[in-house]
Amino acid sequence: MPDPLRSFYTHRLRRHVMAGPLPRHVGLIVDGNRRWARQMGMANLSLGHKAGAEHVEEVLSWCEALGIKHVTVFLCSTENLQRRGDTEVAFLMQLIEQVVAGRLTKPDAGWQVHLAGLIDTLPDSTTHALKEAVEATRTCTTGAHVTLAVGYGGRQEVIEALRELMYARAGSGESLTELADTLSVDDVAPYLYTAGQPDPDLVIRTSGEQRLSNFLLWQSAYSELYFCEAHWPAFREIDFLRAIRSFATRERRYGH
């Protein structure tokens, strides 16, 4: 599609989706960086991670334009840290520090940063950069919140939440049997990484894979899912708006 036609179509599609129901919270599984680099003929596949990291800021601007106030970006899983080579992981951490966290702390970024994952197990410089981003944006007044999921795994999150819940109840003198007899969903939620934020209404995964890959397993129980064929660095605003349009057409039943 020629650029003038694409621009016209994007503008028209944006106006259309803004007239319909919008998700409060969008989860993004940013998949396909290395496959995009291979498709582009790059010898160094890690350059796909660089393009993907730089793309995060642009996609957040699309969310901002629609008034979507909560976004969670799945940047790096626990499996990525365990299975990728040391050189690739080091490069990815550097990108997260310099590109993602660095750009989100700019004065005009407009997003309050939150973290999800085993942040303290990351390299010291990455942990420091991410926590600095949280502190630098703590007083953000736009009401927009972005959660960076780094070293994240959904199963691990549930385990950590249950562990913290048990520690808290034990500290108040409650027995394990008493906790088991009264345990509810509402008891667990405050101990999740995303405590205080709405569950994602829509989860978008790029690169054509149709699975959650351990992303927000608890929170996405009733999320609408959208799978896009484009690799993350090639994910266009048109693709994003089509995902939002698809969301608007669905009847949300919340398990009923």
PDB file of C-alpha atoms in Angstrom:
ATOM      1  CA  MET A   1       0.000   0.000   0.000  1.00  0.00           C
ATOM      2  CA  PRO A   2       1.522   3.379  -1.023  1.00  0.00           C
ATOM      3  CA  ASP A   3       2.361   5.688   1.884  1.00  0.00           C
ATOM      4  CA  PRO A   4      -0.424   8.273   1.226  1.00  0.00           C
ATOM      5  CA  LEU A   5      -3.035   5.497   1.091  1.00  0.00           C
ATOM      6  CA  ARG A   6      -1.609   3.836   4.193  1.00  0.00           C
ATOM      7  CA  SER A   7      -1.695   7.137   6.074  1.00  0.00           C
ATOM      8  CA  PHE A   8      -5.305   7.765   5.028  1.00  0.00           C
ATOM      9  CA  TYR A   9      -6.371   4.233   5.947  1.00  0.00           C
ATOM     10  CA  THR A  10      -4.575   4.398   9.320  1.00  0.00           C
ATOM     11  CA  HIS A  11      -6.220   7.723  10.165  1.00  0.00           C
ATOM     12  CA  ARG A  12      -9.648   6.389   9.212  1.00  0.00           C
ATOM     13  CA  LEU A  13      -9.122   3.160  11.163  1.00  0.00           C
ATOM     14  CA  ARG A  14      -7.949   5.116  14.213  1.00  0.00           C
ATOM     15  CA  ARG A  15     -11.103   7.241  14.180  1.00  0.00           C
ATOM     16  CA  HIS A  16     -13.218   4.108  13.826  1.00  0.00           C
ATOM     17  CA  VAL A  17     -11.722   2.282  16.803  1.00  0.00           C
ATOM     18  CA  MET A  18     -11.838   5.384  19.009  1.00  0.00           C
ATOM     19  CA  ALA A  19     -15.606   5.404  18.558  1.00  0.00           C
ATOM     20  CA  GLY A  20     -15.954   1.913  19.980  1.00  0.00           C
ATOM     21  CA  PRO A  21     -15.099   0.180  23.263  1.00  0.00           C
ATOM     22  CA  LEU A  22     -11.396   0.296  24.063  1.00  0.00           C
ATOM     23  CA  PRO A  23      -9.365  -1.969  26.351  1.00  0.00           C
ATOM     24  CA  ARG A  24      -8.217  -0.404  29.608  1.00  0.00           C
ATOM     25  CA  HIS A  25      -5.158  -2.640  29.729  1.00  0.00           C
ATOM     26  CA  VAL A  26      -3.263  -4.174  26.798  1.00  0.00           C
ATOM     27  CA  GLY A  27      -0.658  -6.899  27.219  1.00  0.00           C
ATOM     28  CA  LEU A  28       2.013  -7.183  24.515  1.00  0.00           C
ATOM     29  CA  ILE A  29       3.988 -10.360  23.832  1.00  0.00           C
ATOM     30  CA  VAL A  30       6.735  -8.891  21.657  1.00  0.00           C
ATOM     31  CA  ASP A  31       7.753 -11.943  19.665  1.00  0.00           C
ATOM     32  CA  GLY A  32       9.772 -12.417  16.486  1.00  0.00           C
ATOM     33  CA  ASN A  33      12.780 -10.118  16.830  1.00  0.00           C
ATOM     34  CA  ARG A  34      15.322 -12.706  15.670  1.00  0.00           C
ATOM     35  CA  ARG A  35      13.059 -14.048  12.930  1.00  0.00           C
ATOM     36  CA  TRP A  36      12.623 -10.498  11.632  1.00  0.00           C
ATOM     37  CA  ALA A  37      16.403 -10.015  11.584  1.00  0.00           C
ATOM     38  CA  ARG A  38      16.821 -13.288   9.687  1.00  0.00           C
ATOM     39  CA  GLN A  39      14.101 -12.238   7.236  1.00  0.00           C
ATOM     40  CA  MET A  40      15.900  -8.926   6.710  1.00  0.00           C
ATOM     41  CA  GLY A  41      19.125 -10.765   5.916  1.00  0.00           C
ATOM     42  CA  MET A  42      21.022  -9.586   9.007  1.00  0.00           C
ATOM     43  CA  ALA A  43      24.046 -11.686   9.921  1.00  0.00           C
ATOM     44  CA  ASN A  44      23.783 -10.649  13.584  1.00  0.00           C
ATOM     45  CA  LEU A  45      20.340 -11.778  14.740  1.00  0.00           C
ATOM     46  CA  SER A  46      20.688  -9.782  17.960  1.00  0.00           C
ATOM     47  CA  LEU A  47      20.101  -6.663  15.882  1.00  0.00           C
ATOM     48  CA  GLY A  48      16.504  -7.816  15.783  1.00  0.00           C
ATOM     49  CA  HIS A  49      16.385  -7.276  19.547  1.00  0.00           C
ATOM     50  CA  LYS A  50      17.683  -3.744  19.009  1.00  0.00           C
ATOM     51  CA  ALA A  51      14.950  -2.958  16.484  1.00  0.00           C
ATOM     52  CA  GLY A  52      12.384  -4.535  18.801  1.00  0.00           C
ATOM     53  CA  ALA A  53      13.521  -2.544  21.830  1.00  0.00           C
ATOM     54  CA  GLU A  54      13.389   0.706  19.868  1.00  0.00           C
ATOM     55  CA  HIS A  55       9.875  -0.150  18.669  1.00  0.00           C
ATOM     56  CA  VAL A  56       8.431  -0.267  22.208  1.00  0.00           C
ATOM     57  CA  GLU A  57       8.354   3.521  22.522  1.00  0.00           C
ATOM     58  CA  GLU A  58       6.480   3.893  19.227  1.00  0.00           C
ATOM     59  CA  VAL A  59       3.833   1.322  20.157  1.00  0.00           C
ATOM     60  CA  LEU A  60       3.302   3.048  23.492  1.00  0.00           C
ATOM     61  CA  SER A  61       2.637   6.263  21.573  1.00  0.00           C
ATOM     62  CA  TRP A  62      -0.162   4.467  19.701  1.00  0.00           C
ATOM     63  CA  CYS A  63      -1.668   3.394  23.014  1.00  0.00           C
ATOM     64  CA  GLU A  64      -1.366   6.943  24.294  1.00  0.00           C
ATOM     65  CA  ALA A  65      -3.171   8.293  21.216  1.00  0.00           C
ATOM     66  CA  LEU A  66      -6.135   6.018  21.947  1.00  0.00           C
ATOM     67  CA  GLY A  67      -6.197   6.802  25.658  1.00  0.00           C
ATOM     68  CA  ILE A  68      -5.154   3.291  26.739  1.00  0.00           C
ATOM     69  CA  LYS A  69      -3.728   3.841  30.194  1.00  0.00           C
ATOM     70  CA  HIS A  70      -2.315   0.430  31.123  1.00  0.00           C
ATOM     71  CA  VAL A  71       0.178  -1.556  29.031  1.00  0.00           C
ATOM     72  CA  THR A  72       2.312  -4.548  30.000  1.00  0.00           C
ATOM     73  CA  VAL A  73       5.229  -5.387  27.695  1.00  0.00           C
ATOM     74  CA  PHE A  74       6.707  -8.901  27.869  1.00  0.00           C
ATOM     75  CA  LEU A  75      10.359  -8.120  27.114  1.00  0.00           C
ATOM     76  CA  CYS A  76      12.181 -11.147  28.451  1.00  0.00           C
ATOM     77  CA  SER A  77      11.044 -14.414  30.014  1.00  0.00           C
ATOM     78  CA  THR A  78      12.770 -16.569  32.595  1.00  0.00           C
ATOM     79  CA  GLU A  79      13.205 -19.122  29.791  1.00  0.00           C
ATOM     80  CA  ASN A  80      14.994 -16.526  27.635  1.00  0.00           C
ATOM     81  CA  LEU A  81      17.540 -15.979  30.383  1.00  0.00           C
ATOM     82  CA  GLN A  82      18.107 -19.691  30.844  1.00  0.00           C
ATOM     83  CA  ARG A  83      18.200 -20.891  27.230  1.00  0.00           C
ATOM     84  CA  ARG A  84      19.798 -18.084  25.230  1.00  0.00           C
ATOM     85  CA  GLY A  85      23.567 -17.713  24.973  1.00  0.00           C
ATOM     86  CA  ASP A  86      25.424 -15.450  27.382  1.00  0.00           C
ATOM     87  CA  THR A  87      26.374 -12.978  24.655  1.00  0.00           C
ATOM     88  CA  GLU A  88      22.800 -12.633  23.406  1.00  0.00           C
ATOM     89  CA  VAL A  89      21.402 -12.232  26.924  1.00  0.00           C
ATOM     90  CA  ALA A  90      24.027  -9.590  27.777  1.00  0.00           C
ATOM     91  CA  PHE A  91      23.122  -7.648  24.622  1.00  0.00           C
ATOM     92  CA  LEU A  92      19.405  -7.915  25.423  1.00  0.00           C
ATOM     93  CA  MET A  93      19.954  -6.637  28.961  1.00  0.00           C
ATOM     94  CA  GLN A  94      21.976  -3.714  27.611  1.00  0.00           C
ATOM     95  CA  LEU A  95      19.107  -2.827  25.271  1.00  0.00           C
ATOM     96  CA  ILE A  96      16.590  -2.973  28.100  1.00  0.00           C
ATOM     97  CA  GLU A  97      18.792  -0.668  30.173  1.00  0.00           C
ATOM     98  CA  GLN A  98      19.651   1.888  27.522  1.00  0.00           C
ATOM     99  CA  VAL A  99      16.759   1.831  25.063  1.00  0.00           C
ATOM    100  CA  VAL A 100      13.633   0.761  26.928  1.00  0.00           C
ATOM    101  CA  ALA A 101      14.233   1.991  30.481  1.00  0.00           C
ATOM    102  CA  GLY A 102      16.288   4.954  29.280  1.00  0.00           C
ATOM    103  CA  ARG A 103      13.672   6.303  26.899  1.00  0.00           C
ATOM    104  CA  LEU A 104      10.804   5.805  29.314  1.00  0.00           C
ATOM    105  CA  THR A 105      12.489   8.081  31.848  1.00  0.00           C
ATOM    106  CA  LYS A 106      12.636  11.052  29.486  1.00  0.00           C
ATOM    107  CA  PRO A 107      10.754  14.072  30.903  1.00  0.00           C
ATOM    108  CA  ASP A 108       8.146  13.897  28.141  1.00  0.00           C
ATOM    109  CA  ALA A 109       7.692  10.107  28.157  1.00  0.00           C
ATOM    110  CA  GLY A 110       4.444  10.305  30.117  1.00  0.00           C
ATOM    111  CA  TRP A 111       4.386   6.741  31.481  1.00  0.00           C
ATOM    112  CA  GLN A 112       4.772   5.588  35.066  1.00  0.00           C
ATOM    113  CA  VAL A 113       7.011   2.513  34.985  1.00  0.00           C
ATOM    114  CA  HIS A 114       6.293  -0.679  36.923  1.00  0.00           C
ATOM    115  CA  LEU A 115       8.224  -3.942  36.953  1.00  0.00           C
ATOM    116  CA  ALA A 116       7.241  -7.592  36.808  1.00  0.00           C
ATOM    117  CA  GLY A 117       9.660 -10.478  37.159  1.00  0.00           C
ATOM    118  CA  LEU A 118      12.649 -11.614  39.154  1.00  0.00           C
ATOM    119  CA  ILE A 119      14.314  -8.230  38.811  1.00  0.00           C
ATOM    120  CA  ASP A 120      16.909  -8.813  41.518  1.00  0.00           C
ATOM    121  CA  THR A 121      18.283 -11.863  39.678  1.00  0.00           C
ATOM    122  CA  LEU A 122      19.182  -9.808  36.605  1.00  0.00           C
ATOM    123  CA  PRO A 123      22.659  -8.297  36.084  1.00  0.00           C
ATOM    124  CA  ASP A 124      23.277  -5.506  38.590  1.00  0.00           C
ATOM    125  CA  SER A 125      23.331  -2.792  35.933  1.00  0.00           C
ATOM    126  CA  THR A 126      19.970  -3.926  34.526  1.00  0.00           C
ATOM    127  CA  THR A 127      18.378  -4.145  37.950  1.00  0.00           C
ATOM    128  CA  HIS A 128      19.661  -0.657  38.763  1.00  0.00           C
ATOM    129  CA  ALA A 129      18.429   0.844  35.472  1.00  0.00           C
ATOM    130  CA  LEU A 130      14.954  -0.648  35.836  1.00  0.00           C
ATOM    131  CA  LYS A 131      14.576   0.456  39.452  1.00  0.00           C
ATOM    132  CA  GLU A 132      15.844   3.914  38.508  1.00  0.00           C
ATOM    133  CA  ALA A 133      13.120   4.067  35.846  1.00  0.00           C
ATOM    134  CA  VAL A 134      10.507   3.260  38.478  1.00  0.00           C
ATOM    135  CA  GLU A 135      11.779   5.997  40.792  1.00  0.00           C
ATOM    136  CA  ALA A 136      12.170   8.574  38.016  1.00  0.00           C
ATOM    137  CA  THR A 137       8.554   8.120  36.889  1.00  0.00           C
ATOM    138  CA  ARG A 138       6.913   7.642  40.277  1.00  0.00           C
ATOM    139  CA  THR A 139       5.400  11.152  40.231  1.00  0.00           C
ATOM    140  CA  CYS A 140       4.086  10.870  36.654  1.00  0.00           C
ATOM    141  CA  THR A 141       0.691  12.597  36.562  1.00  0.00           C
ATOM    142  CA  THR A 142      -0.675  11.391  33.217  1.00  0.00           C
ATOM    143  CA  GLY A 143      -2.334   8.329  34.740  1.00  0.00           C
ATOM    144  CA  ALA A 144      -0.600   6.103  32.172  1.00  0.00           C
ATOM    145  CA  HIS A 145       1.137   2.974  33.489  1.00  0.00           C
ATOM    146  CA  VAL A 146       3.551   0.666  31.645  1.00  0.00           C
ATOM    147  CA  THR A 147       4.743  -2.565  33.234  1.00  0.00           C
ATOM    148  CA  LEU A 148       8.003  -4.021  31.943  1.00  0.00           C
ATOM    149  CA  ALA A 149       8.049  -7.802  32.327  1.00  0.00           C
ATOM    150  CA  VAL A 150      11.720  -8.768  32.463  1.00  0.00           C
ATOM    151  CA  GLY A 151      12.936 -12.133  33.702  1.00  0.00           C
ATOM    152  CA  TYR A 152       9.239 -12.879  34.015  1.00  0.00           C
ATOM    153  CA  GLY A 153       7.316 -16.145  34.225  1.00  0.00           C
ATOM    154  CA  GLY A 154       3.622 -16.447  35.021  1.00  0.00           C
ATOM    155  CA  ARG A 155       3.934 -19.660  37.023  1.00  0.00           C
ATOM    156  CA  GLN A 156       6.793 -18.195  39.042  1.00  0.00           C
ATOM    157  CA  GLU A 157       4.688 -15.099  39.747  1.00  0.00           C
ATOM    158  CA  VAL A 158       1.867 -17.208  41.215  1.00  0.00           C
ATOM    159  CA  ILE A 159       4.328 -19.163  43.352  1.00  0.00           C
ATOM    160  CA  GLU A 160       5.899 -15.929  44.630  1.00  0.00           C
ATOM    161  CA  ALA A 161       2.470 -14.456  45.370  1.00  0.00           C
ATOM    162  CA  LEU A 162       1.353 -17.509  47.336  1.00  0.00           C
ATOM    163  CA  ARG A 163       4.646 -17.585  49.235  1.00  0.00           C
ATOM    164  CA  GLU A 164       4.321 -13.916  50.242  1.00  0.00           C
ATOM    165  CA  LEU A 165       0.687 -14.449  51.204  1.00  0.00           C
ATOM    166  CA  MET A 166       1.621 -17.375  53.458  1.00  0.00           C
ATOM    167  CA  TYR A 167       4.448 -15.404  55.064  1.00  0.00           C
ATOM    168  CA  ALA A 168       2.063 -12.517  55.768  1.00  0.00           C
ATOM    169  CA  ARG A 169      -0.636 -14.723  57.251  1.00  0.00           C
ATOM    170  CA  ALA A 170       1.870 -16.699  59.324  1.00  0.00           C
ATOM    171  CA  GLY A 171       3.220 -13.413  60.645  1.00  0.00           C
ATOM    172  CA  SER A 172      -0.244 -12.512  61.894  1.00  0.00           C
ATOM    173  CA  GLY A 173      -0.565 -15.849  63.693  1.00  0.00           C
ATOM    174  CA  GLU A 174      -2.784 -17.656  61.203  1.00  0.00           C
ATOM    175  CA  SER A 175      -2.197 -21.377  60.675  1.00  0.00           C
ATOM    176  CA  LEU A 176      -1.726 -23.016  57.275  1.00  0.00           C
ATOM    177  CA  THR A 177      -5.000 -24.884  57.780  1.00  0.00           C
ATOM    178  CA  GLU A 178      -6.872 -21.652  58.483  1.00  0.00           C
ATOM    179  CA  LEU A 179      -5.419 -20.078  55.362  1.00  0.00           C
ATOM    180  CA  ALA A 180      -6.351 -23.093  53.230  1.00  0.00           C
ATOM    181  CA  ASP A 181      -9.938 -23.023  54.525  1.00  0.00           C
ATOM    182  CA  THR A 182     -10.476 -19.357  53.630  1.00  0.00           C
ATOM    183  CA  LEU A 183      -8.182 -18.785  50.629  1.00  0.00           C
ATOM    184  CA  SER A 184      -9.801 -16.849  47.768  1.00  0.00           C
ATOM    185  CA  VAL A 185      -8.829 -15.169  44.501  1.00  0.00           C
ATOM    186  CA  ASP A 186      -9.029 -11.794  46.213  1.00  0.00           C
ATOM    187  CA  ASP A 187      -6.450 -12.960  48.766  1.00  0.00           C
ATOM    188  CA  VAL A 188      -3.862 -13.740  46.096  1.00  0.00           C
ATOM    189  CA  ALA A 189      -4.292 -10.713  43.810  1.00  0.00           C
ATOM    190  CA  PRO A 190      -2.582  -8.143  46.119  1.00  0.00           C
ATOM    191  CA  TYR A 191       0.639 -10.196  46.049  1.00  0.00           C
ATOM    192  CA  LEU A 192       0.983 -10.370  42.260  1.00  0.00           C
ATOM    193  CA  TYR A 193       3.508  -8.193  40.434  1.00  0.00           C
ATOM    194  CA  THR A 194       0.592  -6.269  38.898  1.00  0.00           C
ATOM    195  CA  ALA A 195      -1.201  -5.580  42.188  1.00  0.00           C
ATOM    196  CA  GLY A 196      -3.384  -2.495  41.984  1.00  0.00           C
ATOM    197  CA  GLN A 197      -3.687  -2.587  38.199  1.00  0.00           C
ATOM    198  CA  PRO A 198      -6.606  -3.890  36.138  1.00  0.00           C
ATOM    199  CA  ASP A 199      -6.247  -7.272  34.484  1.00  0.00           C
ATOM    200  CA  PRO A 200      -5.474  -7.077  30.750  1.00  0.00           C
ATOM    201  CA  ASP A 201      -8.566  -6.840  28.580  1.00  0.00           C
ATOM    202  CA  LEU A 202      -6.570  -7.665  25.455  1.00  0.00           C
ATOM    203  CA  VAL A 203      -3.345  -9.601  24.939  1.00  0.00           C
ATOM    204  CA  ILE A 204      -1.621  -9.144  21.571  1.00  0.00           C
ATOM    205  CA  ARG A 205       1.098 -11.516  20.411  1.00  0.00           C
ATOM    206  CA  THR A 206       3.149 -10.823  17.307  1.00  0.00           C
ATOM    207  CA  SER A 207       4.975 -13.207  14.949  1.00  0.00           C
ATOM    208  CA  GLY A 208       2.113 -15.645  14.370  1.00  0.00           C
ATOM    209  CA  GLU A 209       2.615 -17.873  17.408  1.00  0.00           C
ATOM    210  CA  GLN A 210      -0.699 -18.693  19.115  1.00  0.00           C
ATOM    211  CA  ARG A 211       0.118 -19.261  22.751  1.00  0.00           C
ATOM    212  CA  LEU A 212       0.629 -17.224  25.927  1.00  0.00           C
ATOM    213  CA  SER A 213       4.106 -18.594  26.729  1.00  0.00           C
ATOM    214  CA  ASN A 214       3.723 -18.160  30.489  1.00  0.00           C
ATOM    215  CA  PHE A 215       2.604 -14.512  30.226  1.00  0.00           C
ATOM    216  CA  LEU A 216       0.238 -13.135  32.884  1.00  0.00           C
ATOM    217  CA  LEU A 217      -1.363 -16.540  33.411  1.00  0.00           C
ATOM    218  CA  TRP A 218      -3.387 -15.438  36.432  1.00  0.00           C
ATOM    219  CA  GLN A 219      -4.351 -12.007  35.116  1.00  0.00           C
ATOM    220  CA  SER A 220      -5.295 -13.088  31.580  1.00  0.00           C
ATOM    221  CA  ALA A 221      -7.910 -15.648  32.639  1.00  0.00           C
ATOM    222  CA  TYR A 222     -10.626 -13.641  30.858  1.00  0.00           C
ATOM    223  CA  SER A 223      -8.509 -11.604  28.445  1.00  0.00           C
ATOM    224  CA  GLU A 224      -9.297 -11.457  24.766  1.00  0.00           C
ATOM    225  CA  LEU A 225      -6.399 -12.808  22.679  1.00  0.00           C
ATOM    226  CA  TYR A 226      -5.202 -11.477  19.333  1.00  0.00           C
ATOM    227  CA  PHE A 227      -2.441 -13.055  17.262  1.00  0.00           C
ATOM    228  CA  CYS A 228      -0.718 -11.044  14.542  1.00  0.00           C
ATOM    229  CA  GLU A 229       1.484 -12.541  11.823  1.00  0.00           C
ATOM    230  CA  ALA A 230       3.899  -9.582  11.740  1.00  0.00           C
ATOM    231  CA  HIS A 231       7.152  -9.903  13.648  1.00  0.00           C
ATOM    232  CA  TRP A 232       7.440  -7.372  16.469  1.00  0.00           C
ATOM    233  CA  PRO A 233       9.849  -4.911  14.753  1.00  0.00           C
ATOM    234  CA  ALA A 234       7.515  -4.907  11.713  1.00  0.00           C
ATOM    235  CA  PHE A 235       4.321  -4.521  13.787  1.00  0.00           C
ATOM    236  CA  ARG A 236       2.608  -1.454  12.299  1.00  0.00           C
ATOM    237  CA  GLU A 237       0.038   0.936  13.708  1.00  0.00           C
ATOM    238  CA  ILE A 238      -2.416  -0.595  11.235  1.00  0.00           C
ATOM    239  CA  ASP A 239      -1.803  -4.005  12.822  1.00  0.00           C
ATOM    240  CA  PHE A 240      -2.300  -2.535  16.285  1.00  0.00           C
ATOM    241  CA  LEU A 241      -5.532  -0.784  15.312  1.00  0.00           C
ATOM    242  CA  ARG A 242      -6.867  -3.962  13.730  1.00  0.00           C
ATOM    243  CA  ALA A 243      -6.278  -5.750  17.032  1.00  0.00           C
ATOM    244  CA  ILE A 244      -8.236  -3.042  18.851  1.00  0.00           C
ATOM    245  CA  ARG A 245     -10.990  -3.250  16.231  1.00  0.00           C
ATOM    246  CA  SER A 246     -11.200  -7.006  16.729  1.00  0.00           C
ATOM    247  CA  PHE A 247     -11.455  -6.499  20.492  1.00  0.00           C
ATOM    248  CA  ALA A 248     -14.356  -4.072  20.030  1.00  0.00           C
ATOM    249  CA  THR A 249     -16.384  -6.649  18.103  1.00  0.00           C
ATOM    250  CA  ARG A 250     -16.159  -9.367  20.748  1.00  0.00           C
ATOM    251  CA  GLU A 251     -18.731 -10.162  23.358  1.00  0.00           C
ATOM    252  CA  ARG A 252     -16.878 -10.485  26.639  1.00  0.00           C
ATOM    253  CA  ARG A 253     -18.385 -13.276  28.711  1.00  0.00           C
ATOM    254  CA  TYR A 254     -15.840 -13.565  31.583  1.00  0.00           C
ATOM    255  CA  GLY A 255     -16.251 -17.344  31.695  1.00  0.00           C
ATOM    256  CA  HIS A 256     -20.051 -17.376  31.618  1.00  0.00           C
TER     257      HIS A 256
END
